[in-house]
mmCIF file of C-alpha atoms in Angstrom:
data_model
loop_
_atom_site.group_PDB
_atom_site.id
_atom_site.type_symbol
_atom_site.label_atom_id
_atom_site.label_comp_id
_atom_site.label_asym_id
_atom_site.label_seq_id
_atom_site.Cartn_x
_atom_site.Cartn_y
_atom_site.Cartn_z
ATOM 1 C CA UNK Y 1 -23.397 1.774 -39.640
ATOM 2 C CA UNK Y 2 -24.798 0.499 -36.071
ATOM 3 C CA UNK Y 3 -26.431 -2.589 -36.090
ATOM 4 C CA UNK Y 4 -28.783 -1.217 -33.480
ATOM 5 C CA UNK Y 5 -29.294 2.247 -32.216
ATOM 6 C CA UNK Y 6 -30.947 3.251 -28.898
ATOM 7 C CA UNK Y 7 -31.673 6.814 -27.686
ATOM 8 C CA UNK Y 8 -31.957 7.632 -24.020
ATOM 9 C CA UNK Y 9 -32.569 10.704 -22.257
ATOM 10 C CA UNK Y 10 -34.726 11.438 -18.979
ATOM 11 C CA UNK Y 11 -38.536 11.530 -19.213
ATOM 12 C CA UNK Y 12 -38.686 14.855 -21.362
ATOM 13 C CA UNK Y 13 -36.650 14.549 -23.607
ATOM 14 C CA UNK Y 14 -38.490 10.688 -25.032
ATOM 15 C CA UNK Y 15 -41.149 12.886 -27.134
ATOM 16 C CA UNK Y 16 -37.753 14.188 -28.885
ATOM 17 C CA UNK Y 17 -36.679 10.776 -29.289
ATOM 18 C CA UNK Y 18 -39.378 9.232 -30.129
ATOM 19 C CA UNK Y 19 -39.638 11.597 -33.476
ATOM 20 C CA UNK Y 20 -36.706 10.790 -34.525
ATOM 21 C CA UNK Y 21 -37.471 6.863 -34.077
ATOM 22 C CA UNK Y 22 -40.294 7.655 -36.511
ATOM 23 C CA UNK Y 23 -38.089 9.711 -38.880
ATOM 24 C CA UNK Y 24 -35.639 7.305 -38.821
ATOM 25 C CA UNK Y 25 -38.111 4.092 -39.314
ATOM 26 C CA UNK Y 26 -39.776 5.953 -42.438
ATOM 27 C CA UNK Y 27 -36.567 5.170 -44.216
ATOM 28 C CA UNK Y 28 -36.053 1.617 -43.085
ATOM 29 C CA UNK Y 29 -33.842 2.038 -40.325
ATOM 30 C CA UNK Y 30 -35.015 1.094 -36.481
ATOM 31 C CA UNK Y 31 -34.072 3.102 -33.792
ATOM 32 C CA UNK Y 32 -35.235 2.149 -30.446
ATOM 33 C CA UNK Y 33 -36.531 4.702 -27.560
ATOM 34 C CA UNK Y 34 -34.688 2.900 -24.334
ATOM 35 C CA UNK Y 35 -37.924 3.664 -21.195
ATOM 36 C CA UNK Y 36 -37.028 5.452 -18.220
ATOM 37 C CA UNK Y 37 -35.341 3.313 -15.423
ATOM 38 C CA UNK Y 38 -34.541 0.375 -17.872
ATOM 39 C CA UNK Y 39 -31.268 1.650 -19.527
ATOM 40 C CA UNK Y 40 -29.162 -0.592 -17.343
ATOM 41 C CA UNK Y 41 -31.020 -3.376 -19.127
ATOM 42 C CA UNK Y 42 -30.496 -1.754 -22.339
ATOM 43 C CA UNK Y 43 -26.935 -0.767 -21.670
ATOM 44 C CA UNK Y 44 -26.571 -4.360 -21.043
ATOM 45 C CA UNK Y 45 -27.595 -5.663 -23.803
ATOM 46 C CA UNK Y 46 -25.820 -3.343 -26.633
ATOM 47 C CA UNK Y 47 -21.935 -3.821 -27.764
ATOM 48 C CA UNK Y 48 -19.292 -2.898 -30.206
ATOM 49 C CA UNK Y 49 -21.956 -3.047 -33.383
ATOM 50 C CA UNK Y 50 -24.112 -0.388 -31.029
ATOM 51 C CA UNK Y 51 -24.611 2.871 -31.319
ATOM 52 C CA UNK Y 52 -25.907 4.823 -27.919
ATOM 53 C CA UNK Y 53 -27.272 8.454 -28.323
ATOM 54 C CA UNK Y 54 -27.441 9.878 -24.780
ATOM 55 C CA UNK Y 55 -29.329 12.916 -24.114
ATOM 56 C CA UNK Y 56 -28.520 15.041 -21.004
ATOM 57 C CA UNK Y 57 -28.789 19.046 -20.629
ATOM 58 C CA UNK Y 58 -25.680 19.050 -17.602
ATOM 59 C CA UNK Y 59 -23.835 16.205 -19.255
ATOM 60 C CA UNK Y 60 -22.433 15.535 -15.630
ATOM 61 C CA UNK Y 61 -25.037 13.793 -13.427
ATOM 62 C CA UNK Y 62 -23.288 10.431 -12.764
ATOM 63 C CA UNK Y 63 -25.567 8.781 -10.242
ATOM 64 C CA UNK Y 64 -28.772 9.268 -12.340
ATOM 65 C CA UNK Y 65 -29.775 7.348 -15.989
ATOM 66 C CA UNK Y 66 -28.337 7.166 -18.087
ATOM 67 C CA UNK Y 67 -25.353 8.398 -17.123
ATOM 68 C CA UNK Y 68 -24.978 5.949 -14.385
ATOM 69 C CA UNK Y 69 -24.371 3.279 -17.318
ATOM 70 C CA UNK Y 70 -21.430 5.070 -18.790
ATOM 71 C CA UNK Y 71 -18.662 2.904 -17.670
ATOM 72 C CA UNK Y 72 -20.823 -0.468 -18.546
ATOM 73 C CA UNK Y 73 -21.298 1.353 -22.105
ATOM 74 C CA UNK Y 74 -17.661 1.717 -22.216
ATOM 75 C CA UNK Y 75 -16.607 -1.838 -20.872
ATOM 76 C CA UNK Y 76 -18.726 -3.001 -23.715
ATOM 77 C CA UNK Y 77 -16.983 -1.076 -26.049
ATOM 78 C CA UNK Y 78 -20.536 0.602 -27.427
ATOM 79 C CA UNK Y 79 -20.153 3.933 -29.300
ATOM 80 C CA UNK Y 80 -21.274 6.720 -27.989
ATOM 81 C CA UNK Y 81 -23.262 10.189 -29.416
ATOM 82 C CA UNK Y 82 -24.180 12.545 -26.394
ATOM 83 C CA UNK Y 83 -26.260 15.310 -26.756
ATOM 84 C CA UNK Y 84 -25.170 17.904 -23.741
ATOM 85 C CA UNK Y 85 -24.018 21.442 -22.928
ATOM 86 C CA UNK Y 86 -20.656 22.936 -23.252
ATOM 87 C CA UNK Y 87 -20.347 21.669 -19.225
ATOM 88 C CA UNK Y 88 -21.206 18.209 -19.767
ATOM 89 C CA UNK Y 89 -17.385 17.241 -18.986
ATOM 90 C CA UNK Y 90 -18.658 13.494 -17.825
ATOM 91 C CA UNK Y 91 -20.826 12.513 -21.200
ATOM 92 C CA UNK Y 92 -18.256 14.330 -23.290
ATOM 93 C CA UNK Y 93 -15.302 12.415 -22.165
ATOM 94 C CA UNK Y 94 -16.971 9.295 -22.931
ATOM 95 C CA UNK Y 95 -18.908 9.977 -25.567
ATOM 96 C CA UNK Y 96 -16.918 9.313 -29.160
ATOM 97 C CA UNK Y 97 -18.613 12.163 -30.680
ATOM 98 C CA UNK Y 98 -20.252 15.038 -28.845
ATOM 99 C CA UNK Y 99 -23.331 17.358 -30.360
ATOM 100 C CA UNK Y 100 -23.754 20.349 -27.763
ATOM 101 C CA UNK Y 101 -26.708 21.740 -26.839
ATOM 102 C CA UNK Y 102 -27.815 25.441 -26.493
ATOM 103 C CA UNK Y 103 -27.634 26.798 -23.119
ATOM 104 C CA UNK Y 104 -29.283 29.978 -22.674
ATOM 105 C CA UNK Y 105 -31.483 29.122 -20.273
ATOM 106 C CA UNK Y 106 -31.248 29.824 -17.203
ATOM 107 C CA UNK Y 107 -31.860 26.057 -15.163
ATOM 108 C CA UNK Y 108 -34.002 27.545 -12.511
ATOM 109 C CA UNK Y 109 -35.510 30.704 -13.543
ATOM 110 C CA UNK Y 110 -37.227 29.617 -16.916
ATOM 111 C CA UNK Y 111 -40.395 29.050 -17.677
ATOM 112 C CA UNK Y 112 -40.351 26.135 -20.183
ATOM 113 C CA UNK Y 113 -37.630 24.184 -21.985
ATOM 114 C CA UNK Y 114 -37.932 26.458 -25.186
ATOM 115 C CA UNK Y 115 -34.456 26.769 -26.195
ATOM 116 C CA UNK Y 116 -33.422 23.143 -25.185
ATOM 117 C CA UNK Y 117 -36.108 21.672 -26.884
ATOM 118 C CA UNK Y 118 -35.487 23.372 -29.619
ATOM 119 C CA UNK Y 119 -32.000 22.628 -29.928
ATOM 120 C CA UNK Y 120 -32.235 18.727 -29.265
ATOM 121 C CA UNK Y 121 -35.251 18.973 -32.092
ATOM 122 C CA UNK Y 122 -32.659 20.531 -34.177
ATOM 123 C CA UNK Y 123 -29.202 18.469 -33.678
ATOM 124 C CA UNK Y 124 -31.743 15.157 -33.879
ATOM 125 C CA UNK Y 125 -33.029 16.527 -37.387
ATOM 126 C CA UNK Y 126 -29.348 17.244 -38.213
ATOM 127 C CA UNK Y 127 -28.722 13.548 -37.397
ATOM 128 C CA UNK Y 128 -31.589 12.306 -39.552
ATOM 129 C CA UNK Y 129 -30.783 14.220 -42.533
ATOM 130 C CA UNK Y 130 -27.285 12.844 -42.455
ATOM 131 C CA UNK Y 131 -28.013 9.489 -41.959
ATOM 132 C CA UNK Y 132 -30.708 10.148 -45.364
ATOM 133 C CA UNK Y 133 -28.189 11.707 -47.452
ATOM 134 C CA UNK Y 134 -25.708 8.949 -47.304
ATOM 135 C CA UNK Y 135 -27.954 7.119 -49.764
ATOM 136 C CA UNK Y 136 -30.033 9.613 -51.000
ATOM 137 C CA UNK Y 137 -32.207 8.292 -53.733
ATOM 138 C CA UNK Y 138 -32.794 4.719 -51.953
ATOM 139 C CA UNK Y 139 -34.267 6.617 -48.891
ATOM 140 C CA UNK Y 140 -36.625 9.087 -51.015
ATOM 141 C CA UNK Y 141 -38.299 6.335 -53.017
ATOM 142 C CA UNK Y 142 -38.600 3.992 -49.848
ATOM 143 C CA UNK Y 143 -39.796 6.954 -48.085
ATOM 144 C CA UNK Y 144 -42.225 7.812 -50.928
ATOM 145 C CA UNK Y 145 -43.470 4.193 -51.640
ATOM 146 C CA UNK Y 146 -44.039 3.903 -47.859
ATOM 147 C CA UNK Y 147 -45.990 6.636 -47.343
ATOM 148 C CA UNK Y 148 -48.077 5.916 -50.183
ATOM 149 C CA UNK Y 149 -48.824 2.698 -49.195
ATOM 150 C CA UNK Y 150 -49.602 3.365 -46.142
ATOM 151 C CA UNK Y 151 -51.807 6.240 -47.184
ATOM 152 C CA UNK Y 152 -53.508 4.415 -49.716
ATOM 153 C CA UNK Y 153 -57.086 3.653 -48.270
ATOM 154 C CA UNK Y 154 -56.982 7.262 -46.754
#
């Protein structure tokens, strides 16, 4: 139902992001991928027809993007999706829905992202295939047509 949609996350989780944007375009809807160190801008810019899905694993770092912008997302009365562990306190209390992310990882002892990655991949997909169902048939067909159009002289 948000007139525009903008996800924002630190510099590893865009890749994430930026699959869903392509997901999400396939079926006619634009989601935009806000940079690193321009949310404030984007923040800015967004209000009560906006949607905001914030991605961050400890939910609670208030001086850094994006969660810096909360209160400005609030003042401007933007919704809010975050995407954060079961500690996240700060993104949960001002998100309007909260999707939480697995946390058995241990921050500093790891030796990738595995888990995480694999559970933003997952509550992202979840996100897509709810926003498809809601019309079903129109999105299958537009998805369908698209592709082969765009597949034609392949």
């Amino acid at each position: 139902q948000a007139e525009r949609v903008v996800l924002v996350g630190l510099t590893h989780d865009e890749s994430l992001a930026h699959l869903l944007k392509r997901k999400m375009l396939s079926i006619g809807k634009a989601v935009q991928v806000a940079q690193a160190g321009e949310f404030g801008l984007t923040a800015a810019s967004l209000d009560e027809d906006d949607l905001a899905i914030i991605i961050s694993y400890s939910g609670n770092s208030s001086s850094m993007e994006p969660l810096r912008y909360l209160s400005l997302l609030k003042k401007r009365k933007v919704r809010i999706l975050g995407l954060t562990s079961e500690n996240g306190h700060l993104l949960r209390e001002a998100s309007d829905t909260t999707l939480t992310i697995c946390t058995r990882e241990d921050r500093y002892k790891k030796i990738g992202n595995f888990s995480t990655e694999e559970s933003i991949n997952f509550l992202l997909n979840s996100l897509y295939a709810a926003y498809f169902k809601k019309d079903y048939f129109a999105n299958y067909v537009r998805k369908i047509n698209l592709a082969a159009s765009l597949e034609e002289n392949r």
